[in-house]
XYZ file of C-alpha atoms in Angstrom:
136
model
C 18.689 22.558 -64.094
C 19.340 20.364 -67.168
C 17.218 20.211 -70.280
C 15.602 16.935 -69.008
C 14.202 18.274 -65.813
C 10.763 19.561 -65.555
C 10.160 22.254 -62.819
C 7.110 21.290 -60.738
C 7.284 24.602 -58.786
C 8.248 27.665 -60.620
C 9.763 29.053 -57.425
C 12.066 26.118 -56.977
C 14.488 24.124 -58.805
C 14.228 20.178 -58.913
C 17.289 20.146 -56.757
C 15.489 22.413 -54.223
C 12.493 20.353 -54.391
C 14.226 17.089 -53.947
C 15.699 18.375 -50.579
C 12.360 18.659 -48.971
C 12.148 16.599 -45.736
C 9.193 14.464 -46.981
C 9.094 12.335 -43.746
C 8.725 15.503 -41.660
C 5.979 16.831 -43.958
C 4.156 13.703 -43.603
C 4.383 13.511 -39.776
C 3.115 17.195 -39.562
C 0.771 17.210 -42.453
C -1.324 13.955 -42.103
C -3.152 15.024 -38.996
C -3.285 18.949 -39.440
C -5.663 20.245 -42.071
C -4.552 23.739 -43.232
C -1.084 25.080 -43.966
C 0.764 21.919 -42.903
C -1.513 19.772 -45.026
C -0.997 22.119 -47.904
C 2.810 21.919 -47.495
C 2.501 18.055 -47.561
C 0.643 18.060 -50.817
C 2.696 20.873 -52.285
C 6.316 20.763 -51.348
C 6.081 17.179 -50.057
C 4.443 15.731 -53.047
C 6.662 17.587 -55.453
C 9.848 16.623 -53.624
C 8.730 13.037 -53.448
C 7.854 12.967 -57.249
C 11.169 14.480 -58.189
C 13.186 12.049 -56.188
C 11.181 9.023 -57.157
C 11.234 10.118 -60.894
C 14.993 10.321 -60.561
C 15.091 6.796 -59.223
C 13.062 5.601 -62.287
C 9.957 4.657 -60.247
C 6.794 4.208 -62.483
C 3.744 6.325 -61.604
C 1.571 3.141 -61.502
C 3.828 1.728 -58.740
C 3.212 4.722 -56.407
C -0.576 4.699 -57.263
C -0.600 0.988 -56.536
C 0.860 1.856 -52.977
C -2.001 4.450 -52.563
C -4.591 1.704 -53.285
C -2.830 -0.689 -50.990
C -2.849 2.022 -48.140
C -6.583 2.646 -48.663
C -7.195 -1.196 -48.521
C -4.898 -2.371 -45.816
C -3.833 0.807 -43.958
C -0.503 2.673 -43.871
C 1.136 0.498 -41.262
C 0.372 -2.678 -43.246
C 1.762 -1.109 -46.441
C 4.967 0.051 -44.707
C 5.629 -3.598 -43.664
C 5.354 -5.079 -47.229
C 8.574 -6.793 -48.240
C 8.889 -5.062 -51.544
C 7.223 -1.606 -51.788
C 8.732 -0.590 -55.122
C 10.625 -2.486 -57.764
C 13.943 -0.774 -57.043
C 15.653 -1.520 -53.539
C 16.716 2.231 -53.037
C 13.178 3.500 -53.887
C 11.685 0.829 -51.554
C 13.987 1.928 -48.610
C 13.118 5.558 -49.275
C 9.339 4.978 -49.380
C 9.576 2.707 -46.396
C 10.956 5.534 -44.372
C 8.134 7.865 -45.749
C 5.463 5.310 -44.719
C 7.041 4.647 -41.483
C 6.788 8.434 -40.595
C 3.261 8.450 -41.786
C 2.449 5.399 -39.739
C 3.575 7.098 -36.609
C 0.729 9.675 -36.877
C -1.897 8.242 -39.400
C -4.994 7.282 -37.542
C -6.861 4.385 -39.037
C -9.196 5.243 -41.911
C -8.836 9.092 -41.716
C -5.146 9.345 -41.798
C -4.841 6.345 -44.055
C -7.105 8.200 -46.662
C -4.791 11.178 -46.497
C -1.758 9.140 -47.020
C -3.589 7.323 -49.941
C -4.549 10.587 -51.674
C -0.881 11.876 -51.175
C 0.542 8.826 -52.854
C -1.848 9.269 -55.705
C -0.897 12.984 -56.036
C 2.813 11.872 -56.160
C 2.014 9.302 -58.709
C 0.188 11.979 -60.862
C 3.188 14.405 -60.587
C 5.573 11.662 -61.689
C 3.399 11.077 -64.690
C 3.223 14.728 -65.418
C 6.928 15.034 -65.312
C 7.437 12.126 -67.811
C 4.737 13.352 -70.231
C 6.192 16.842 -70.356
C 9.706 15.476 -70.912
C 8.470 13.259 -73.671
C 6.615 16.179 -75.392
C 9.742 18.450 -75.047
C 11.875 15.767 -76.627
C 9.780 15.701 -79.721
């Protein structure tokens, strides 16, 4: 771990967190309250936050996607031409949303996806705030 990384899970490094299979965690966690949902909002959200933060994605962009999912649904959001400002981040997010679309039932599943995206946005913001404070 370098001096610029902020560990989100004390038991895992950022590199280990970034290796999480977010698409799989979405497929299994959206419709399954309990341990699988906890893994989605734990390891899945942290892994997504670490990865997106490394790609320079702003928290507000991910939060916006959460609001879009809540308004139009996961499938609608996945089909948007530009999910995030960076093409690599958009491609990654599209894969995650496609995985979520395969199992997210309208309204109930979409709400889980929206809350997950909001959690990811919060974690990205936390990482940035912590880095800024450490740099002072």
